[in-house]
Amino acid sequence: MSQLARPLSVGFPRMHKEAAERRDFLPDIVARLAACGAEVAVERGIGSGMGYRDEDYSSAGATHVVDEAGAYARDVVVVLRSPEGRYDLLRPGAVLVSMLHFPTRPARVRMLERMHIDAVSLDMVADDSGRRLVENLESVAWNGVGAGFHALEGTWPDLWTQGRRPVRVTVIGAGRIGRHAVEAATKYGDAARNEAFARAGLAGVEVVTIGRNLTRDATYLRERLAATDLLVDATQRDDAATPIVPNAWLATMPGHAVVCDLVVDPYLLDATPRVVRGIEGIPQGNLDRWELPPDDPAWDDVPASIPHAVRRTVVSCYSWPGVRPEACMRVYGTQLAPILETLVAAGGISAIRADGTPEERALWRATLRRWLASGSDIGAQPVVAAI
């Protein structure tokens, strides 16, 4: 039974992030929620970065086209990236559905609890086997590795030289994102680039994947780094307080080598335990600027207590899927729609049962209520940034 006598209202604000962040949810998901009886409000200008108009959303079923505050003043608010600086626009008791990363954002968790926000963290929506249901890991790998090879074209003049040896790629991490990264690396991160190198008669790519049993072997890892042109971090670490590759070890890599950061862990030095980057000392990029050479100002933002004197060109983006915004949002919309339909049908989060339908169980696992009740070790484990 629904919690509300009236239809549940759902708001879709825009993401007011860096200038190159053009993603918003597409009209398709609005149509699905409207068909379920939800009253849908969208922020004026939504989707404009991808060529959509307000009329496209109204035609899909949006009842209201409103300003930013109006989009947030709803029972349920859906926005892909966490709405930093805008939490005060939410009303107490509202459901915020967003990539909130409870495990690595303890201060955010405390704030949401204090504000009485019924949050749902999209990065924690998972089925009974633990598989994430809202993710775009393939795009993380292909977009990130593609950016790595683009950077390598600038740092390694011999890349296009006839008779050169194969490109050597090391992927750290053999999980789902690592497997996508291996496939992308064998094709130079891009089908068109792969074809261009093949037409030129150049050698291909040698990819080596290493897991925990080898990253713990310092002698092996240093030798491997010395033979690596593109180093890809695709790890999900058990111990986020300790880097896998100390900054000093980057000195063993060729001068032209590029570090491809697919995980984009934050530096959370005040958390307990603290969180540091898997490749120690590297900076974090975004959709405005993801290729960071050794003299880029982003290196100055690395905390002073973190060693970062040894540098190589880094490609890093907090939102790798956003490099191709519309394709990204089609994936997310298709994945998220059944979860939101379940929430609308229930009339709100309080009616979602931990032992209910598969969609209810997946939704329950991602709630702040469940996270707080579980007494989870906040800050213990980073989450791959596949936003």
Tab-separated table of C-alpha atoms in Angstrom:
chain	number	residue	atom	x	y	z
A	1	MET	CA	0.000	0.000	0.000
A	2	SER	CA	1.258	3.490	-0.816
A	3	GLN	CA	2.437	5.736	1.989
A	4	LEU	CA	0.832	8.797	0.364
A	5	ALA	CA	-2.794	9.436	-0.611
A	6	ARG	CA	-1.504	11.594	-3.468
A	7	PRO	CA	0.870	10.473	-6.231
A	8	LEU	CA	4.532	10.341	-5.306
A	9	SER	CA	6.385	13.346	-6.722
A	10	VAL	CA	9.780	12.801	-8.361
A	11	GLY	CA	12.209	15.607	-9.193
A	12	PHE	CA	15.027	15.521	-11.735
A	13	PRO	CA	17.426	18.445	-11.148
A	14	ARG	CA	20.284	19.204	-13.498
A	15	MET	CA	23.862	18.472	-12.471
A	16	HIS	CA	25.607	21.765	-11.834
A	17	LYS	CA	29.176	20.500	-11.936
A	18	GLU	CA	32.185	21.256	-14.153
A	19	ALA	CA	31.430	22.896	-17.505
A	20	ALA	CA	32.028	19.674	-19.454
A	21	GLU	CA	29.487	17.731	-17.388
A	22	ARG	CA	26.644	17.534	-19.925
A	23	ARG	CA	24.736	14.555	-18.547
A	24	ASP	CA	21.171	14.538	-17.280
A	25	PHE	CA	18.587	11.798	-17.167
A	26	LEU	CA	16.808	11.401	-20.501
A	27	PRO	CA	13.090	11.702	-21.325
A	28	ASP	CA	12.730	7.894	-21.479
A	29	ILE	CA	12.967	7.473	-17.701
A	30	VAL	CA	10.508	10.330	-17.179
A	31	ALA	CA	8.029	8.503	-19.423
A	32	ARG	CA	8.361	5.285	-17.445
A	33	LEU	CA	7.787	6.965	-14.083
A	34	ALA	CA	4.862	9.012	-15.380
A	35	ALA	CA	3.306	5.790	-16.666
A	36	CYS	CA	3.555	4.428	-13.102
A	37	GLY	CA	1.515	7.352	-11.805
A	38	ALA	CA	4.344	9.528	-10.469
A	39	GLU	CA	4.116	13.299	-10.684
A	40	VAL	CA	7.395	14.217	-12.369
A	41	ALA	CA	9.109	17.614	-12.222
A	42	VAL	CA	12.251	18.439	-14.212
A	43	GLU	CA	14.566	21.398	-13.894
A	44	ARG	CA	14.354	23.887	-16.730
A	45	GLY	CA	17.102	23.219	-19.284
A	46	ILE	CA	17.524	19.568	-18.366
A	47	GLY	CA	19.248	17.607	-21.122
A	48	SER	CA	20.249	20.748	-23.000
A	49	GLY	CA	23.914	19.686	-22.961
A	50	MET	CA	22.902	16.710	-25.090
A	51	GLY	CA	20.540	18.619	-27.385
A	52	TYR	CA	17.237	17.992	-25.593
A	53	ARG	CA	14.546	20.627	-24.976
A	54	ASP	CA	12.093	21.099	-22.113
A	55	GLU	CA	9.327	20.099	-24.538
A	56	ASP	CA	10.914	16.672	-24.958
A	57	TYR	CA	10.438	16.023	-21.249
A	58	SER	CA	6.930	17.472	-21.147
A	59	SER	CA	5.942	15.250	-24.069
A	60	ALA	CA	7.367	12.266	-22.193
A	61	GLY	CA	5.119	12.944	-19.210
A	62	ALA	CA	6.798	15.550	-17.002
A	63	THR	CA	4.032	17.430	-15.212
A	64	HIS	CA	6.164	20.409	-14.219
A	65	VAL	CA	9.179	22.230	-15.683
A	66	VAL	CA	10.558	24.202	-12.761
A	67	ASP	CA	13.615	25.996	-11.421
A	68	GLU	CA	16.339	24.183	-9.496
A	69	ALA	CA	14.709	24.664	-6.097
A	70	GLY	CA	11.435	23.332	-7.456
A	71	ALA	CA	13.101	20.175	-8.754
A	72	TYR	CA	14.574	19.506	-5.316
A	73	ALA	CA	11.293	20.171	-3.449
A	74	ARG	CA	9.886	16.693	-4.199
A	75	ASP	CA	9.271	13.421	-2.377
A	76	VAL	CA	12.009	11.727	-4.395
A	77	VAL	CA	14.962	13.548	-5.992
A	78	VAL	CA	17.044	11.754	-8.615
A	79	VAL	CA	20.418	13.159	-9.688
A	80	LEU	CA	23.346	11.072	-10.876
A	81	ARG	CA	26.245	12.737	-9.058
A	82	SER	CA	25.960	13.760	-5.424
A	83	PRO	CA	24.522	17.298	-5.256
A	84	GLU	CA	27.257	18.992	-3.245
A	85	GLY	CA	26.218	22.430	-2.019
A	86	ARG	CA	22.535	21.731	-2.689
A	87	TYR	CA	21.512	19.372	0.098
A	88	ASP	CA	19.714	22.235	1.851
A	89	LEU	CA	17.244	22.325	-1.053
A	90	LEU	CA	15.959	18.898	-0.002
A	91	ARG	CA	13.090	18.778	2.442
A	92	PRO	CA	13.292	16.576	5.556
A	93	GLY	CA	12.010	13.095	4.810
A	94	ALA	CA	12.779	13.352	1.098
A	95	VAL	CA	14.408	10.418	-0.700
A	96	LEU	CA	17.659	11.377	-2.446
A	97	VAL	CA	18.699	8.887	-5.133
A	98	SER	CA	22.277	9.554	-6.227
A	99	MET	CA	25.831	8.196	-6.328
A	100	LEU	CA	26.574	8.880	-2.667
A	101	HIS	CA	29.410	6.429	-1.871
A	102	PHE	CA	28.560	5.768	1.772
A	103	PRO	CA	31.715	3.674	2.417
A	104	THR	CA	34.121	6.499	1.582
A	105	ARG	CA	32.075	9.565	2.551
A	106	PRO	CA	31.500	9.369	6.325
A	107	ALA	CA	30.900	13.122	6.647
A	108	ARG	CA	28.219	12.957	3.946
A	109	VAL	CA	26.554	10.034	5.739
A	110	ARG	CA	26.429	11.976	9.002
A	111	MET	CA	25.036	15.063	7.267
A	112	LEU	CA	22.268	13.135	5.513
A	113	GLU	CA	21.327	11.440	8.771
A	114	ARG	CA	21.260	14.775	10.569
A	115	MET	CA	19.048	16.285	7.841
A	116	HIS	CA	16.624	13.316	7.982
A	117	ILE	CA	17.152	12.511	4.298
A	118	ASP	CA	16.200	8.967	3.228
A	119	ALA	CA	19.120	8.517	0.875
A	120	VAL	CA	19.644	5.735	-1.677
A	121	SER	CA	23.207	5.326	-2.934
A	122	LEU	CA	23.130	4.197	-6.556
A	123	ASP	CA	26.610	2.700	-6.331
A	124	MET	CA	25.275	0.245	-3.725
A	125	VAL	CA	22.175	-1.000	-5.571
A	126	ALA	CA	23.014	-4.698	-5.954
A	127	ASP	CA	21.324	-8.023	-6.575
A	128	ASP	CA	21.364	-10.999	-4.226
A	129	SER	CA	24.787	-12.078	-5.514
A	130	GLY	CA	26.294	-8.643	-4.841
A	131	ARG	CA	26.461	-7.583	-8.494
A	132	ARG	CA	25.904	-3.868	-8.984
A	133	LEU	CA	22.764	-3.077	-10.954
A	134	VAL	CA	23.510	0.577	-11.708
A	135	GLU	CA	26.976	0.852	-13.193
A	136	ASN	CA	28.800	1.581	-16.424
A	137	LEU	CA	32.129	-0.140	-15.919
A	138	GLU	CA	32.626	-0.879	-19.606
A	139	SER	CA	32.544	2.849	-20.376
A	140	VAL	CA	34.893	3.552	-17.474
A	141	ALA	CA	37.446	1.161	-18.946
A	142	TRP	CA	37.126	2.071	-22.628
A	143	ASN	CA	36.987	5.836	-22.093
A	144	GLY	CA	39.836	5.795	-19.578
A	145	VAL	CA	42.129	3.462	-21.517
A	146	GLY	CA	41.358	5.388	-24.701
A	147	ALA	CA	42.437	8.587	-22.966
A	148	GLY	CA	45.596	6.807	-21.824
A	149	PHE	CA	46.583	5.874	-25.377
A	150	HIS	CA	45.767	9.396	-26.562
A	151	ALA	CA	48.176	10.740	-23.943
A	152	LEU	CA	50.776	8.131	-24.925
A	153	GLU	CA	50.693	9.421	-28.505
A	154	GLY	CA	51.922	12.741	-27.113
A	155	THR	CA	54.521	11.424	-24.657
A	156	TRP	CA	56.096	8.689	-26.816
A	157	PRO	CA	57.228	9.923	-30.282
A	158	ASP	CA	58.275	6.380	-31.258
A	159	LEU	CA	54.703	5.106	-30.943
A	160	TRP	CA	54.167	5.690	-34.672
A	161	THR	CA	57.679	4.588	-35.708
A	162	GLN	CA	57.921	1.570	-38.013
A	163	GLY	CA	59.586	-1.417	-36.393
A	164	ARG	CA	58.900	-0.372	-32.808
A	165	ARG	CA	58.267	-3.043	-30.190
A	166	PRO	CA	54.740	-3.835	-28.948
A	167	VAL	CA	53.186	-1.386	-26.514
A	168	ARG	CA	53.357	-2.810	-22.988
A	169	VAL	CA	50.319	-2.305	-20.771
A	170	THR	CA	50.029	-3.389	-17.154
A	171	VAL	CA	46.527	-3.629	-15.687
A	172	ILE	CA	46.422	-3.839	-11.902
A	173	GLY	CA	43.193	-5.519	-10.892
A	174	ALA	CA	41.396	-8.482	-12.448
A	175	GLY	CA	37.793	-7.685	-11.515
A	176	ARG	CA	35.053	-6.608	-13.897
A	177	ILE	CA	36.557	-3.217	-14.628
A	178	GLY	CA	39.994	-4.799	-15.075
A	179	ARG	CA	38.624	-7.291	-17.591
A	180	HIS	CA	37.050	-4.479	-19.615
A	181	ALA	CA	40.352	-2.599	-19.426
A	182	VAL	CA	42.243	-5.587	-20.843
A	183	GLU	CA	39.900	-5.777	-23.820
A	184	ALA	CA	40.158	-2.035	-24.403
A	185	ALA	CA	43.954	-2.070	-24.134
A	186	THR	CA	44.351	-4.812	-26.754
A	187	LYS	CA	42.582	-2.454	-29.180
A	188	TYR	CA	44.478	0.719	-28.239
A	189	GLY	CA	41.418	1.915	-26.308
A	190	ASP	CA	39.524	2.786	-29.482
A	191	ALA	CA	38.434	0.887	-32.598
A	192	ALA	CA	39.466	3.685	-34.970
A	193	ARG	CA	42.919	4.002	-33.371
A	194	ASN	CA	43.322	0.226	-33.506
A	195	GLU	CA	42.540	0.216	-37.231
A	196	ALA	CA	44.941	3.104	-37.858
A	197	PHE	CA	47.835	1.285	-36.185
A	198	ALA	CA	46.978	-1.912	-38.061
A	199	ARG	CA	46.950	-0.091	-41.420
A	200	ALA	CA	50.349	1.380	-40.575
A	201	GLY	CA	51.711	-2.109	-40.005
A	202	LEU	CA	52.745	-1.343	-36.427
A	203	ALA	CA	53.119	-3.887	-33.632
A	204	GLY	CA	50.150	-4.404	-31.343
A	205	VAL	CA	49.703	-4.295	-27.585
A	206	GLU	CA	50.958	-6.708	-24.941
A	207	VAL	CA	48.719	-6.659	-21.859
A	208	VAL	CA	49.685	-8.143	-18.501
A	209	THR	CA	47.127	-8.327	-15.700
A	210	ILE	CA	48.303	-8.631	-12.102
A	211	GLY	CA	46.326	-9.242	-8.926
A	212	ARG	CA	46.988	-9.076	-5.211
A	213	ASN	CA	49.332	-12.061	-5.178
A	214	LEU	CA	51.773	-10.134	-7.403
A	215	THR	CA	51.187	-6.548	-6.292
A	216	ARG	CA	52.422	-7.662	-2.864
A	217	ASP	CA	55.711	-8.774	-4.432
A	218	ALA	CA	57.746	-5.566	-4.439
A	219	THR	CA	60.592	-6.975	-6.539
A	220	TYR	CA	58.276	-8.239	-9.248
A	221	LEU	CA	56.150	-5.083	-9.286
A	222	ARG	CA	59.140	-2.766	-9.679
A	223	GLU	CA	60.468	-4.885	-12.550
A	224	ARG	CA	57.058	-4.832	-14.182
A	225	LEU	CA	56.787	-1.045	-13.873
A	226	ALA	CA	60.157	-0.666	-15.594
A	227	ALA	CA	58.722	-2.441	-18.643
A	228	THR	CA	55.370	-0.606	-18.677
A	229	ASP	CA	54.279	2.069	-21.136
A	230	LEU	CA	50.700	2.376	-19.834
A	231	LEU	CA	49.879	1.540	-16.208
A	232	VAL	CA	46.157	1.019	-15.539
A	233	ASP	CA	44.779	1.092	-11.993
A	234	ALA	CA	41.573	-0.974	-11.970
A	235	THR	CA	41.822	-2.172	-8.380
A	236	GLN	CA	39.257	-2.610	-5.628
A	237	ARG	CA	41.462	-2.602	-2.570
A	238	ASP	CA	40.835	-4.291	0.776
A	239	ASP	CA	43.161	-1.771	2.428
A	240	ALA	CA	42.507	1.726	1.128
A	241	ALA	CA	44.936	3.237	3.622
A	242	THR	CA	47.997	1.818	1.859
A	243	PRO	CA	48.987	2.551	-1.765
A	244	ILE	CA	49.770	-0.308	-4.114
A	245	VAL	CA	52.468	1.613	-5.975
A	246	PRO	CA	54.507	4.017	-3.808
A	247	ASN	CA	55.256	7.303	-5.517
A	248	ALA	CA	58.998	6.650	-5.597
A	249	TRP	CA	58.456	3.531	-7.723
A	250	LEU	CA	57.114	5.610	-10.610
A	251	ALA	CA	60.760	6.578	-11.211
A	252	THR	CA	61.391	3.048	-12.512
A	253	MET	CA	58.899	3.610	-15.375
A	254	PRO	CA	60.003	4.983	-18.761
A	255	GLY	CA	59.841	8.753	-19.017
A	256	HIS	CA	57.105	8.513	-21.652
A	257	ALA	CA	54.927	6.191	-19.532
A	258	VAL	CA	51.332	7.153	-18.742
A	259	VAL	CA	49.315	6.265	-15.637
A	260	CYS	CA	45.631	5.543	-16.364
A	261	ASP	CA	43.514	6.010	-13.239
A	262	LEU	CA	40.177	4.195	-13.572
A	263	VAL	CA	39.405	4.006	-9.854
A	264	VAL	CA	39.808	7.681	-8.891
A	265	ASP	CA	39.789	7.083	-5.149
A	266	PRO	CA	39.707	10.314	-3.153
A	267	TYR	CA	42.295	11.403	-0.631
A	268	LEU	CA	40.416	11.186	2.691
A	269	LEU	CA	43.165	11.681	5.220
A	270	ASP	CA	40.840	12.546	8.114
A	271	ALA	CA	38.775	9.373	7.750
A	272	THR	CA	39.346	6.368	10.013
A	273	PRO	CA	40.963	4.467	8.453
A	274	ARG	CA	42.219	7.016	5.970
A	275	VAL	CA	41.837	6.610	2.202
A	276	VAL	CA	44.694	7.267	-0.245
A	277	ARG	CA	45.154	6.664	-3.966
A	278	GLY	CA	46.249	3.217	-5.166
A	279	ILE	CA	49.008	4.851	-7.203
A	280	GLU	CA	50.499	7.109	-4.578
A	281	GLY	CA	50.699	10.839	-5.235
A	282	ILE	CA	48.774	11.092	-8.506
A	283	PRO	CA	46.232	13.910	-8.936
A	284	GLN	CA	42.536	13.573	-9.754
A	285	GLY	CA	41.004	14.927	-12.961
A	286	ASN	CA	37.464	15.638	-14.089
A	287	LEU	CA	35.416	16.106	-17.249
A	288	ASP	CA	36.953	19.528	-17.865
A	289	ARG	CA	40.528	18.201	-17.773
A	290	TRP	CA	41.528	14.558	-17.503
A	291	GLU	CA	44.996	14.519	-19.090
A	292	LEU	CA	47.427	15.762	-16.458
A	293	PRO	CA	51.090	16.081	-17.489
A	294	PRO	CA	53.805	16.342	-14.818
A	295	ASP	CA	53.627	20.169	-14.792
A	296	ASP	CA	49.827	20.389	-14.556
A	297	PRO	CA	48.491	22.539	-11.661
A	298	ALA	CA	46.403	19.554	-10.508
A	299	TRP	CA	49.561	18.115	-8.930
A	300	ASP	CA	49.566	21.073	-6.544
A	301	ASP	CA	46.224	19.882	-5.157
A	302	VAL	CA	47.682	16.596	-3.913
A	303	PRO	CA	47.853	16.806	-0.083
A	304	ALA	CA	51.273	17.956	1.039
A	305	SER	CA	51.678	14.932	3.316
A	306	ILE	CA	51.340	12.546	0.353
A	307	PRO	CA	54.601	11.941	-1.570
A	308	HIS	CA	54.157	13.171	-5.140
A	309	ALA	CA	57.576	14.393	-6.276
A	310	VAL	CA	57.959	11.622	-8.863
A	311	ARG	CA	55.592	12.280	-11.742
A	312	ARG	CA	54.415	10.791	-14.995
A	313	THR	CA	51.572	11.942	-17.223
A	314	VAL	CA	48.289	10.828	-15.645
A	315	VAL	CA	44.836	10.413	-17.150
A	316	SER	CA	42.194	10.570	-14.441
A	317	CYS	CA	38.521	11.498	-14.460
A	318	TYR	CA	36.033	11.233	-11.647
A	319	SER	CA	33.319	10.532	-14.240
A	320	TRP	CA	34.822	8.498	-17.092
A	321	PRO	CA	31.411	7.439	-18.492
A	322	GLY	CA	30.531	11.137	-18.910
A	323	VAL	CA	33.030	11.458	-21.752
A	324	ARG	CA	30.177	10.156	-23.971
A	325	PRO	CA	27.178	11.645	-22.135
A	326	GLU	CA	24.097	10.466	-24.021
A	327	ALA	CA	25.243	6.870	-24.394
A	328	CYS	CA	26.115	6.886	-20.701
A	329	MET	CA	22.684	8.144	-19.634
A	330	ARG	CA	20.875	5.606	-21.798
A	331	VAL	CA	22.665	2.877	-19.875
A	332	TYR	CA	21.931	4.422	-16.485
A	333	GLY	CA	18.298	5.155	-17.357
A	334	THR	CA	17.660	1.571	-18.455
A	335	GLN	CA	19.281	0.192	-15.312
A	336	LEU	CA	17.645	2.596	-12.874
A	337	ALA	CA	14.086	2.649	-14.229
A	338	PRO	CA	12.964	-0.670	-12.635
A	339	ILE	CA	14.355	0.439	-9.269
A	340	LEU	CA	12.523	3.773	-9.382
A	341	GLU	CA	9.344	2.090	-10.608
A	342	THR	CA	9.520	-0.143	-7.522
A	343	LEU	CA	9.938	2.904	-5.284
A	344	VAL	CA	6.994	4.705	-6.905
A	345	ALA	CA	4.755	1.633	-6.706
A	346	ALA	CA	5.544	1.296	-2.990
A	347	GLY	CA	4.725	4.930	-2.364
A	348	GLY	CA	8.068	5.662	-0.723
A	349	ILE	CA	11.074	4.120	0.956
A	350	SER	CA	9.324	3.090	4.178
A	351	ALA	CA	7.293	0.472	2.322
A	352	ILE	CA	10.363	-1.163	0.757
A	353	ARG	CA	10.954	-4.584	2.316
A	354	ALA	CA	14.330	-6.201	2.844
A	355	ASP	CA	12.676	-9.559	2.050
A	356	GLY	CA	10.472	-8.299	-0.785
A	357	THR	CA	10.826	-8.615	-4.554
A	358	PRO	CA	14.300	-8.719	-6.134
A	359	GLU	CA	13.954	-4.999	-6.969
A	360	GLU	CA	12.919	-4.190	-3.404
A	361	ARG	CA	15.838	-6.136	-1.972
A	362	ALA	CA	18.273	-4.373	-4.297
A	363	LEU	CA	16.828	-0.993	-3.350
A	364	TRP	CA	16.877	-1.774	0.375
A	365	ARG	CA	20.563	-2.708	0.288
A	366	ALA	CA	21.386	0.783	-1.011
A	367	THR	CA	19.438	2.781	1.587
A	368	LEU	CA	21.001	4.928	4.243
A	369	ARG	CA	18.656	3.261	6.724
A	370	ARG	CA	20.195	-0.116	6.022
A	371	TRP	CA	23.753	1.282	6.020
A	372	LEU	CA	23.289	2.856	9.446
A	373	ALA	CA	21.529	-0.203	10.871
A	374	SER	CA	24.318	-2.501	9.691
A	375	GLY	CA	26.994	-0.611	11.595
A	376	SER	CA	29.185	-0.757	8.495
A	377	ASP	CA	32.842	0.207	8.734
A	378	ILE	CA	32.559	3.670	7.242
A	379	GLY	CA	35.624	4.677	5.295
A	380	ALA	CA	36.992	1.145	5.102
A	381	GLN	CA	36.738	0.435	1.401
A	382	PRO	CA	36.786	2.666	-1.671
A	383	VAL	CA	34.278	2.354	-4.474
A	384	VAL	CA	35.294	2.360	-8.133
A	385	ALA	CA	34.197	5.721	-9.474
A	386	ALA	CA	32.063	4.591	-12.353
A	387	ILE	CA	29.795	7.568	-12.422
